[in-house]
Short mmCIF file of C-alpha atoms in Angstrom, two decimals:
data_model
loop_
_atom_site.label_atom_id
_atom_site.label_comp_id
_atom_site.label_asym_id
_atom_site.label_seq_id
_atom_site.Cartn_x
_atom_site.Cartn_y
_atom_site.Cartn_z
CA MET A 224 -30.66 33.42 -20.68
CA LYS A 225 -31.46 30.96 -17.89
CA LYS A 226 -33.31 28.71 -20.33
CA ILE A 227 -30.41 28.81 -22.78
CA VAL A 228 -27.94 27.80 -20.04
CA GLU A 229 -30.20 24.90 -18.99
CA ILE A 230 -30.42 23.67 -22.60
CA LEU A 231 -26.63 23.92 -23.01
CA VAL A 232 -26.03 21.96 -19.80
CA THR A 233 -28.50 19.29 -20.89
CA VAL A 234 -26.87 18.99 -24.32
CA CYS A 235 -23.38 18.85 -22.75
CA ALA A 236 -24.50 16.01 -20.46
CA LEU A 237 -25.81 14.13 -23.50
CA ILE A 238 -22.60 14.70 -25.47
CA ALA A 239 -20.43 13.57 -22.53
CA GLY A 240 -22.54 10.47 -21.92
CA VAL A 241 -22.70 9.38 -25.56
CA GLY A 242 -19.04 10.27 -26.12
CA PHE A 243 -17.78 8.15 -23.24
CA LEU A 244 -20.20 5.38 -24.19
CA LEU A 245 -18.82 5.21 -27.73
CA PHE A 246 -15.27 5.53 -26.41
CA GLY A 247 -15.40 2.71 -23.87
CA ALA A 248 -18.50 0.55 -24.38
CA PRO A 249 -17.10 -1.86 -27.03
CA SER A 250 -14.04 -2.65 -24.90
CA PHE A 251 -16.17 -2.80 -21.74
CA VAL A 252 -18.43 -5.44 -23.32
CA LYS A 253 -15.37 -7.51 -24.29
CA ALA A 254 -14.01 -7.24 -20.75
CA MET A 255 -17.34 -8.36 -19.27
CA GLN A 256 -17.48 -11.35 -21.62
CA GLY A 257 -14.02 -12.42 -20.49
CA ALA A 258 -10.91 -13.45 -22.38
CA LYS A 259 -11.28 -16.28 -24.89
CA PRO A 260 -8.37 -18.75 -25.13
CA LEU A 261 -6.38 -18.72 -28.36
CA GLU A 262 -7.32 -22.04 -29.89
CA ALA A 263 -4.97 -24.38 -31.74
CA GLY A 264 -4.63 -23.34 -35.35
CA GLN A 265 -5.74 -19.77 -34.72
CA THR A 266 -3.33 -16.99 -35.63
CA PHE A 267 -2.86 -13.58 -34.10
CA SER A 268 -4.14 -11.98 -37.30
CA GLN A 269 -7.43 -13.86 -36.96
CA VAL A 270 -8.06 -12.63 -33.41
CA GLU A 271 -6.60 -9.15 -33.77
CA GLY A 272 -8.67 -6.78 -31.64
CA ASP A 273 -10.37 -9.63 -29.72
CA TYR A 274 -9.90 -10.09 -25.98
CA ILE A 275 -7.96 -13.36 -25.69
CA SER A 276 -5.89 -15.36 -23.23
CA TYR A 277 -2.55 -16.65 -24.46
CA GLU A 278 0.00 -19.04 -22.97
CA ALA A 279 3.42 -17.42 -23.34
CA ALA A 280 5.86 -20.34 -23.45
CA TYR A 281 8.99 -18.75 -24.93
CA PRO A 282 9.85 -15.31 -23.46
CA ILE A 283 13.36 -14.71 -24.82
CA ALA A 284 14.11 -11.01 -24.27
CA SER A 285 12.97 -8.08 -22.15
CA TRP A 286 13.23 -4.30 -21.90
CA VAL A 287 11.81 -1.49 -19.80
CA ALA A 288 8.64 -0.46 -21.64
CA GLU A 289 7.72 2.52 -19.43
CA TYR A 290 9.22 4.56 -16.60
CA TYR A 291 7.38 6.44 -13.91
CA SER A 292 6.74 10.04 -14.86
CA GLY A 293 9.41 12.25 -13.29
CA ASP A 294 11.54 9.28 -12.24
CA GLU A 295 13.51 7.90 -15.18
CA ASP A 296 15.31 5.36 -12.99
CA ARG A 297 12.15 3.63 -11.80
CA ALA A 298 10.54 1.13 -14.16
CA LYS A 299 6.76 1.06 -14.31
CA LYS A 300 6.15 -1.55 -17.03
CA MET A 301 8.30 -4.28 -18.57
CA GLY A 302 8.11 -5.55 -22.12
CA TYR A 303 8.88 -9.14 -23.11
CA VAL A 304 9.53 -10.61 -26.55
CA VAL A 305 7.67 -13.93 -26.72
CA TYR A 306 8.20 -16.37 -29.57
CA ASP A 307 5.24 -18.41 -30.87
CA ALA A 308 6.66 -21.57 -32.43
CA GLU A 309 3.40 -22.66 -34.07
CA GLN A 310 2.83 -19.36 -35.87
CA GLU A 311 6.51 -18.51 -36.23
CA ALA A 312 5.69 -14.99 -35.05
CA PHE A 313 6.71 -12.69 -32.23
CA LEU A 314 4.43 -11.29 -29.58
CA THR A 315 5.47 -8.45 -27.29
CA VAL A 316 3.86 -8.66 -23.87
CA THR A 317 3.73 -5.51 -21.74
CA ILE A 318 3.16 -6.10 -18.05
CA PRO A 319 3.40 -4.01 -14.85
CA VAL A 320 6.82 -4.43 -13.26
CA ASP A 321 5.21 -5.75 -10.06
CA TYR A 322 3.84 -8.76 -11.97
CA LYS A 323 6.88 -9.62 -14.07
CA GLY A 324 8.04 -12.48 -11.84
CA ALA A 325 6.56 -15.43 -13.74
CA LEU A 326 7.74 -14.30 -17.18
CA GLU A 327 11.16 -13.36 -15.81
CA GLN A 328 11.57 -16.77 -14.17
CA LEU A 329 10.47 -18.63 -17.29
CA MET A 330 12.91 -16.62 -19.43
CA ASP A 331 15.73 -17.44 -17.01
CA ASN A 332 14.81 -21.15 -17.09
CA LEU A 333 14.93 -21.23 -20.89
CA GLU A 334 18.59 -20.16 -20.71
CA LEU A 335 19.53 -23.21 -18.62
CA ARG A 336 20.84 -26.55 -19.84
CA ALA A 337 18.24 -29.15 -20.73
CA LYS A 338 18.90 -31.23 -17.58
CA LEU A 339 18.32 -28.21 -15.39
CA ARG A 340 15.26 -27.14 -17.37
CA ALA A 341 13.73 -30.54 -16.63
CA GLU A 342 13.89 -29.76 -12.92
CA LYS A 343 12.31 -26.32 -13.25
CA ASP A 344 8.73 -25.12 -13.58
CA MET A 345 8.38 -24.54 -17.33
CA GLU A 346 4.63 -23.93 -17.38
CA PRO A 347 3.66 -21.20 -19.86
CA VAL A 348 2.58 -17.87 -18.38
CA LEU A 349 -1.04 -16.93 -19.08
CA VAL A 350 -1.50 -13.37 -20.37
CA GLU A 351 -4.73 -11.65 -21.38
CA GLY A 352 -5.20 -8.81 -23.81
CA THR A 353 -6.10 -7.74 -27.33
CA PRO A 354 -3.39 -8.50 -29.90
CA LYS A 355 -2.62 -5.90 -32.53
CA ARG A 356 -0.18 -5.91 -35.42
CA ILE A 357 2.90 -3.70 -34.98
CA GLU A 358 5.63 -2.69 -37.39
CA GLY A 359 8.13 0.07 -38.06
CA LYS A 360 8.93 2.25 -35.05
CA ALA A 361 6.76 0.11 -32.78
CA THR A 362 9.18 -2.81 -33.21
CA ARG A 363 12.34 -0.81 -32.60
CA GLU A 364 12.63 -1.46 -28.86
CA PRO A 365 11.64 -5.16 -29.08
CA LEU A 366 14.19 -5.73 -31.87
CA THR A 367 16.90 -4.04 -29.83
CA ALA A 368 16.02 -6.25 -26.84
CA LEU A 369 15.99 -9.33 -29.08
CA ALA A 370 19.46 -8.53 -30.40
CA LYS A 371 20.70 -8.53 -26.80
CA SER A 372 18.88 -11.74 -25.91
CA ARG A 373 20.76 -14.16 -23.69
CA ILE A 374 19.47 -17.02 -25.88
CA LEU A 375 21.15 -15.56 -28.98
CA GLU A 376 24.29 -14.91 -26.98
CA LEU A 377 24.45 -18.57 -25.94
CA TYR A 378 23.74 -19.72 -29.48
CA ASP A 379 26.64 -17.64 -30.76
CA ARG A 380 28.98 -18.66 -27.91
CA TYR A 381 28.45 -22.37 -28.49
CA GLY A 382 29.11 -22.14 -32.25
CA GLY A 383 25.61 -21.91 -33.61
CA ILE A 384 26.39 -18.94 -35.85
CA ASP A 385 29.82 -19.98 -37.20
CA GLY A 386 28.73 -23.62 -37.52
CA THR A 387 31.35 -25.11 -35.16
CA LYS A 388 28.71 -26.13 -32.63
CA ASN A 389 30.68 -27.14 -29.60
CA ARG A 390 28.78 -30.34 -28.86
CA SER A 391 29.65 -30.44 -25.19
CA ASP A 392 27.66 -27.27 -24.55
CA TYR A 393 25.55 -26.71 -27.65
CA ALA A 394 23.79 -30.06 -27.42
CA GLU A 395 22.83 -29.36 -23.80
CA HIS A 396 21.06 -26.12 -24.75
CA PHE A 397 19.83 -26.49 -28.32
CA GLY A 398 18.68 -29.15 -30.76
CA ASP A 399 17.34 -32.54 -29.74
CA CYS A 400 18.19 -32.20 -26.04
CA ASP A 401 14.49 -31.46 -25.34
CA GLU A 402 11.44 -29.78 -26.85
CA TYR A 403 12.62 -26.34 -25.77
CA GLY A 404 16.05 -26.92 -27.32
CA ARG A 405 14.52 -27.72 -30.70
CA VAL A 406 12.28 -24.62 -30.68
CA LEU A 407 15.12 -22.36 -29.56
CA GLU A 408 17.43 -23.76 -32.24
CA ASP A 409 14.83 -23.19 -34.98
CA LEU A 410 14.30 -19.66 -33.70
CA CYS A 411 17.99 -18.79 -33.64
CA VAL A 412 18.54 -20.24 -37.11
CA ALA A 413 15.65 -18.15 -38.46
CA LEU A 414 17.01 -15.00 -36.83
CA VAL A 415 20.55 -15.58 -38.12
CA GLN A 416 19.21 -16.17 -41.63
CA GLY A 417 17.24 -12.94 -41.40
CA LYS A 418 13.85 -14.55 -41.82
CA GLU A 419 11.05 -11.97 -41.61
CA MET A 420 8.40 -12.66 -39.00
CA GLU A 421 5.20 -10.88 -38.05
CA TRP A 422 5.07 -8.88 -34.82
CA TYR A 423 2.06 -8.48 -32.57
CA ALA A 424 1.64 -6.76 -29.21
CA ILE A 425 -0.46 -7.45 -26.12
CA GLU A 426 -0.72 -5.38 -22.96
CA ASP A 427 -1.54 -7.83 -20.19
CA GLY A 428 -4.85 -7.16 -18.45
CA CYS A 429 -5.89 -4.52 -20.98
CA VAL A 430 -8.69 -4.49 -23.54
CA ASN A 431 -7.78 -2.38 -26.56
CA GLY A 432 -5.35 -0.46 -24.38
CA PHE A 433 -7.81 0.10 -21.50
CA THR A 434 -7.38 -1.40 -18.06
CA ARG A 435 -10.48 -2.80 -16.38
CA GLY A 436 -10.40 0.08 -13.91
CA GLN A 437 -10.33 2.64 -16.70
CA LEU A 438 -13.23 0.93 -18.45
CA PHE A 439 -15.36 0.93 -15.29
CA LEU A 440 -14.50 4.59 -14.75
CA ILE A 441 -15.41 5.52 -18.32
CA MET A 442 -18.72 3.68 -18.07
CA LEU A 443 -19.53 5.26 -14.71
CA ALA A 444 -18.92 8.71 -16.20
CA ALA A 445 -21.04 7.80 -19.24
CA VAL A 446 -23.96 6.41 -17.22
CA LEU A 447 -23.97 9.29 -14.73
CA SER A 448 -23.87 11.86 -17.56
CA LEU A 449 -26.77 10.15 -19.35
CA LEU A 450 -28.78 9.96 -16.11
CA ILE A 451 -28.21 13.67 -15.59
CA PHE A 452 -29.32 14.28 -19.18
CA VAL A 453 -32.55 12.32 -18.64
CA PHE A 454 -33.15 14.08 -15.31
CA ARG A 455 -32.53 17.50 -16.87
CA LEU A 456 -34.78 16.69 -19.84
CA ILE A 457 -37.67 15.60 -17.61
CA SER A 458 -37.14 18.67 -15.43
CA MET A 459 -37.29 20.97 -18.45
CA ILE A 460 -40.45 19.31 -19.78
CA LYS A 461 -42.21 19.49 -16.42
CA SER A 462 -40.98 22.97 -15.55
CA GLY A 463 -43.73 25.46 -14.92
CA LYS A 464 -45.04 27.92 -12.41
CA ALA A 465 -45.67 26.34 -9.03
CA GLU A 466 -49.10 26.60 -7.47
CA PRO A 467 -49.38 28.88 -4.43
CA TYR A 468 -49.18 27.08 -1.11
CA LYS A 469 -52.40 26.39 0.79
CA ALA A 470 -51.77 25.98 4.50
CA SER A 471 -53.35 22.99 6.17
CA ALA A 472 -51.90 23.40 9.66
CA ALA A 473 -53.68 26.64 10.44
CA ASP A 474 -57.28 27.86 10.29
CA GLY A 475 -59.05 31.09 9.56
CA ARG A 476 -57.10 34.33 9.39
CA LEU A 477 -53.85 32.66 10.44
CA ARG A 478 -54.06 30.66 7.24
CA GLN A 479 -54.23 33.89 5.28
CA ILE A 480 -51.01 35.04 6.95
CA ILE A 481 -49.19 31.87 5.98
CA ASN A 482 -50.51 31.99 2.42
CA ALA A 483 -49.37 35.61 2.22
CA GLN A 484 -45.77 34.47 2.69
CA TRP A 485 -45.86 32.53 -0.59
CA SER A 486 -44.50 35.36 -2.71
CA TRP A 487 -41.25 35.98 -0.83
CA VAL A 488 -40.72 32.28 0.03
CA ALA A 489 -41.10 31.29 -3.64
CA GLY A 490 -38.73 34.10 -4.64
CA TRP A 491 -36.17 32.99 -2.08
CA CYS A 492 -36.42 29.36 -3.20
CA ASP A 493 -35.96 30.43 -6.82
CA TYR A 494 -32.86 32.40 -5.83
CA SER A 495 -31.49 29.44 -3.86
CA MET A 496 -32.11 27.01 -6.71
CA ASN A 497 -30.38 29.33 -9.19
CA ARG A 498 -27.41 29.52 -6.84
CA GLY A 499 -27.45 25.75 -6.46
CA ARG A 500 -27.48 25.37 -10.25
CA ARG A 501 -24.47 27.64 -10.62
CA LEU A 502 -22.54 25.70 -8.00
CA ALA A 503 -23.53 22.41 -9.65
CA TYR A 504 -22.45 23.58 -13.11
CA LEU A 505 -19.13 24.88 -11.76
CA SER A 506 -18.51 21.64 -9.85
CA ALA A 507 -19.09 19.42 -12.86
CA ALA A 508 -17.01 21.54 -15.22
CA GLY A 509 -14.35 22.28 -12.57
CA GLY A 510 -13.79 18.61 -11.75
CA ALA A 511 -13.23 17.70 -15.39
CA VAL A 512 -10.94 20.69 -16.03
CA ILE A 513 -8.83 20.27 -12.88
CA LEU A 514 -8.16 16.54 -13.38
CA THR A 515 -7.42 17.09 -17.08
CA VAL A 516 -4.92 19.84 -16.26
CA ILE A 517 -3.26 17.54 -13.72
CA GLY A 518 -2.91 14.90 -16.43
CA VAL A 519 -1.40 17.42 -18.84
CA LEU A 520 1.05 18.73 -16.23
CA ALA A 521 2.05 15.14 -15.41
CA LYS A 522 2.84 14.71 -19.14
CA MET A 523 0.44 11.82 -19.47
CA PRO A 524 -0.38 10.59 -23.00
CA VAL A 525 -3.61 11.85 -24.53
CA ARG A 526 -5.16 8.39 -24.33
CA GLY A 527 -4.32 8.19 -20.63
CA ILE A 528 -5.95 11.56 -19.99
CA LEU A 529 -9.09 10.58 -21.95
CA SER A 530 -9.36 7.19 -20.24
CA PHE A 531 -8.57 8.23 -16.65
CA HIS A 532 -8.19 11.91 -15.78
CA LEU A 533 -11.13 13.28 -17.77
CA PRO A 534 -13.74 10.62 -16.82
CA LEU A 535 -12.59 10.66 -13.18
CA GLY A 536 -12.78 14.45 -13.01
CA LEU A 537 -16.19 14.51 -14.68
CA PHE A 538 -17.55 11.70 -12.50
CA LEU A 539 -16.39 13.34 -9.25
CA GLY A 540 -17.54 16.76 -10.46
CA GLU A 541 -20.99 15.44 -11.38
CA LEU A 542 -21.32 13.62 -8.04
CA THR A 543 -20.47 16.84 -6.22
CA ALA A 544 -22.90 18.74 -8.46
CA LEU A 545 -25.69 16.30 -7.61
CA MET A 546 -24.94 16.69 -3.90
CA PHE A 547 -25.17 20.47 -4.25
CA TRP A 548 -28.33 20.17 -6.28
CA PHE A 549 -30.27 17.77 -4.05
CA SER A 550 -29.15 19.56 -0.89
CA GLN A 551 -30.32 22.90 -2.28
CA LYS A 552 -33.52 21.40 -3.68
CA LYS A 553 -34.39 19.90 -0.30
CA ARG A 554 -33.87 23.27 1.40
CA SER A 555 -35.65 25.24 -1.32
CA ASN A 556 -39.11 23.68 -1.29
CA PRO A 557 -41.74 26.43 -0.69
CA ASP A 558 -44.35 23.98 0.63
CA LYS A 559 -41.96 22.53 3.21
CA ILE A 560 -40.76 25.97 4.32
CA LEU A 561 -44.32 27.26 4.72
CA THR A 562 -45.33 24.11 6.60
CA LYS A 563 -42.48 24.79 9.05
CA ILE A 564 -43.57 28.42 9.32
CA ALA A 565 -47.14 27.31 10.09
CA LYS A 566 -45.98 24.94 12.84
CA ASN A 567 -43.57 27.43 14.38
CA LEU A 568 -46.16 30.18 14.21
CA GLU A 569 -48.55 28.08 16.28
CA LYS A 570 -45.74 27.40 18.76
CA GLN A 571 -45.10 31.13 19.11
CA LEU A 572 -48.84 31.80 19.54
CA PRO A 573 -50.31 28.71 21.24
CA SER A 574 -53.71 30.18 22.16
CA SER A 575 -56.44 31.01 19.68
CA ALA A 576 -56.84 34.46 21.27
CA GLU A 577 -53.19 35.28 20.59
CA GLN A 578 -53.48 33.95 17.04
CA ASP A 579 -56.55 36.09 16.33
CA ALA A 580 -54.91 39.21 17.79
CA PHE A 581 -51.71 38.64 15.77
CA ALA A 582 -53.67 37.93 12.57
CA GLU A 583 -55.70 41.11 12.93
CA ASP A 584 -52.60 43.20 13.59
CA PHE A 585 -50.61 41.60 10.76
CA LEU A 586 -53.34 41.87 8.13
CA ASN A 587 -54.31 45.40 9.12
CA THR A 588 -50.71 46.63 8.84
CA GLY A 589 -50.89 46.00 5.10
CA SER A 590 -48.51 48.72 3.91
CA SER A 591 -45.09 47.65 2.65
CA GLU A 592 -43.49 50.57 4.47
CA TRP A 593 -43.51 48.46 7.63
CA VAL A 594 -41.88 45.46 5.94
CA PHE A 595 -38.21 44.63 6.45
CA ARG A 596 -36.18 41.97 4.66
CA GLU A 597 -32.61 40.76 4.45
CA GLN A 598 -31.41 38.37 1.79
CA CYS A 599 -28.07 36.61 2.23
CA LYS A 600 -26.37 33.61 0.66
CA GLU A 601 -27.71 31.02 3.07
CA THR A 602 -31.09 32.38 4.14
CA MET A 603 -33.72 35.10 3.79
CA LEU A 604 -35.34 37.14 6.55
CA TYR A 605 -38.76 38.70 6.01
CA GLY A 606 -40.77 40.53 8.63
CA VAL A 607 -43.41 43.10 9.48
CA VAL A 608 -43.37 45.73 12.26
CA GLY A 609 -47.04 45.91 13.20
CA GLU A 610 -48.73 48.17 15.68
CA ARG A 611 -48.51 45.53 18.39
CA TYR A 612 -46.74 42.45 16.97
CA TRP A 613 -43.36 42.45 15.26
CA SER A 614 -42.86 39.30 13.23
CA ALA A 615 -39.80 37.83 11.52
CA PHE A 616 -39.94 34.82 9.19
CA SER A 617 -36.81 32.98 8.05
CA GLY A 618 -36.21 31.12 4.81
CA LEU A 619 -35.40 28.13 7.03
CA GLY A 620 -38.92 28.19 8.48
CA VAL A 621 -37.97 29.86 11.78
CA VAL A 622 -40.56 32.28 13.19
CA THR A 623 -40.08 34.98 15.83
CA ILE A 624 -43.04 37.00 17.18
CA VAL A 625 -42.44 39.96 19.52
CA ASP A 626 -45.35 41.44 21.50
CA SER A 627 -44.43 45.14 21.77
CA GLU A 628 -47.00 45.74 24.56
CA LYS A 629 -44.91 43.53 26.86
CA LEU A 630 -41.57 45.17 26.05
CA GLN A 631 -39.45 46.83 28.66
CA ARG A 632 -36.30 47.43 26.61
CA ILE A 633 -34.39 46.47 23.46
CA GLU A 634 -30.69 45.71 23.30
CA THR A 635 -28.80 45.65 20.00
CA GLU A 636 -25.42 44.00 19.79
CA GLU A 637 -22.72 43.24 17.24
CA ILE A 638 -21.40 39.70 17.44
CA SER A 639 -18.06 38.64 15.96
CA GLY A 640 -15.38 36.07 16.53
CA THR A 641 -13.61 33.10 14.98
CA VAL A 642 -14.37 29.40 14.93
CA ASN A 643 -12.37 26.37 13.76
CA VAL A 644 -13.97 24.64 10.77
CA ASN A 645 -12.04 21.51 9.73
CA GLY A 646 -8.86 23.00 11.15
CA VAL A 647 -9.36 26.35 9.41
CA ARG A 648 -10.06 29.46 11.48
CA THR A 649 -13.18 31.12 10.07
CA ARG A 650 -14.43 34.55 11.09
CA TYR A 651 -18.13 35.20 11.70
CA HIS A 652 -19.95 38.53 12.02
CA SER A 653 -23.63 39.21 12.81
CA TRP A 654 -25.99 41.60 14.58
CA ALA A 655 -28.90 40.90 16.92
CA ALA A 656 -31.87 42.76 18.37
CA ASN A 657 -32.64 41.31 21.82
CA PHE A 658 -36.07 41.96 23.36
CA PHE A 659 -36.70 41.97 27.12
CA TYR A 660 -40.25 41.76 28.41
CA GLN A 661 -41.43 43.63 31.50
CA SER A 662 -40.42 41.98 34.76
CA ASP A 663 -40.10 42.90 38.41
CA GLU A 664 -36.63 41.37 38.49
CA PRO A 665 -33.71 42.24 36.16
CA LYS A 666 -33.18 39.76 33.32
CA LYS A 667 -29.86 38.62 31.96
CA LYS A 668 -31.37 36.58 29.15
CA CYS A 669 -33.66 38.10 26.55
CA ASP A 670 -37.17 36.79 25.89
CA LYS A 671 -36.99 37.11 22.11
CA ALA A 672 -34.24 37.87 19.58
CA ILE A 673 -33.99 38.56 15.87
CA SER A 674 -30.62 38.06 14.18
CA PHE A 675 -29.28 39.86 11.12
CA GLU A 676 -26.23 39.22 8.97
CA THR A 677 -25.71 42.82 7.87
CA SER A 678 -25.62 46.17 9.65
CA ASN A 679 -28.01 47.58 7.04
CA GLY A 680 -30.52 44.87 7.86
CA ILE A 681 -30.66 45.61 11.59
CA GLY A 682 -30.41 49.34 10.90
CA HIS A 683 -33.56 49.37 8.76
CA PHE A 684 -35.40 47.19 11.29
CA MET A 685 -34.54 49.48 14.22
CA THR A 686 -35.61 52.53 12.18
CA LEU A 687 -39.06 50.95 11.73
CA VAL A 688 -39.18 50.07 15.45
CA ARG A 689 -38.39 53.65 16.50
CA ARG A 690 -41.01 55.02 14.14
CA ARG A 691 -43.61 52.57 15.39
CA THR A 692 -42.90 53.19 19.11
CA ASN A 693 -42.13 56.89 18.73
CA ASN A 694 -38.98 56.21 20.81
CA SER A 695 -41.11 55.23 23.81
CA ILE A 696 -39.12 52.00 24.46
CA GLU A 697 -35.58 52.11 25.78
CA VAL A 698 -33.00 50.98 23.21
CA ILE A 699 -29.51 50.07 24.40
CA SER A 700 -26.60 49.49 22.02
CA LYS A 701 -24.01 47.09 23.41
#
């Protein structure tokens, strides 16, 4: 079952990586190459789907293209109808409302008299995007905005439609008054006569409907997913049974003791890695699901969810998963844990005489009936109650050795309380066996201590201690 899950995760990483790559890579490449200016003589149909820059010289109408979700009174994007005199075609330009100033100002200037236009900045506004042909329902809002255009209103007011053409006003706005007047007159005549023109659309700053930020996000999700796939594939190919640890920090019989810990240390590391895998899988899947659900609840369009919420959720989920994985992997290395045990064992027993005595006692105990262990989420405790030495080894590499011949008394205590963790009150609960060596003066602080996270753990340990000492050592419960 474990192997099947690993294969499924590896395949899912491949599917996610390839899927996002196919979804965003073509547009990402166009964005990296930059927008190409629309050259003289080129038409929108010739560059449809290409990433171009275009000088919008004749914005003649506008409408609110998009409102903020949940706030129908707040505009998010504006749409502008731009006339291209050379192609005799219309281009709708969609732009965030925060960047509408230049187009709005140019549209206002076009409505002025020729003398006033000459005093204004009439430079075309540069927009970048990928033009696409629109028709039918897609032209409904632009046509409605065009019908309400101030330019058409002025053309009608000054007699352009009925043919009266009040020269005192008409000639100052349309016709040969200036270049703009001639273009605007030709446009109005074509509209009044019902001339059919092609419509194209550009979303400023977008490549095939993707913003640069969305494209970077999609590619990050794709690359990270593919890296995870490669990592998982290599891991599966190289997976195999690890070689037992051979201690190098200890000699003789003490080395045998350290090597004897391999079985439970390897088992604990395997358990920790499996737990780390589960957390990693849940993080990756959870991130993608949570952000996607947020997008759905926010009533975002499917394309918006696929280009923002899903890749962002997957990217953050995979980053969190990798943090879980590498953190757990670093803590779950049998060789490193046993190296720590070897070093701490020598610290507990600094002299060779003590090491030899402990080794003889530990190896002679042999029987598993004197072994105690406690496995919890964060660590593992393994120990042996020998005839003289009582040893406890932690999955974190901590070692505690108690010399029972020096004991005067044992105190057991239950420890509980609360602590603030990031502003959240968290309750902790543990048990400890405190060992006091013989002394002429009373001691307030114990010489050695072994901590447990469960009452069953300390209960089993104290049962072994009582059997071993035949109740000859005073035990006090606090």
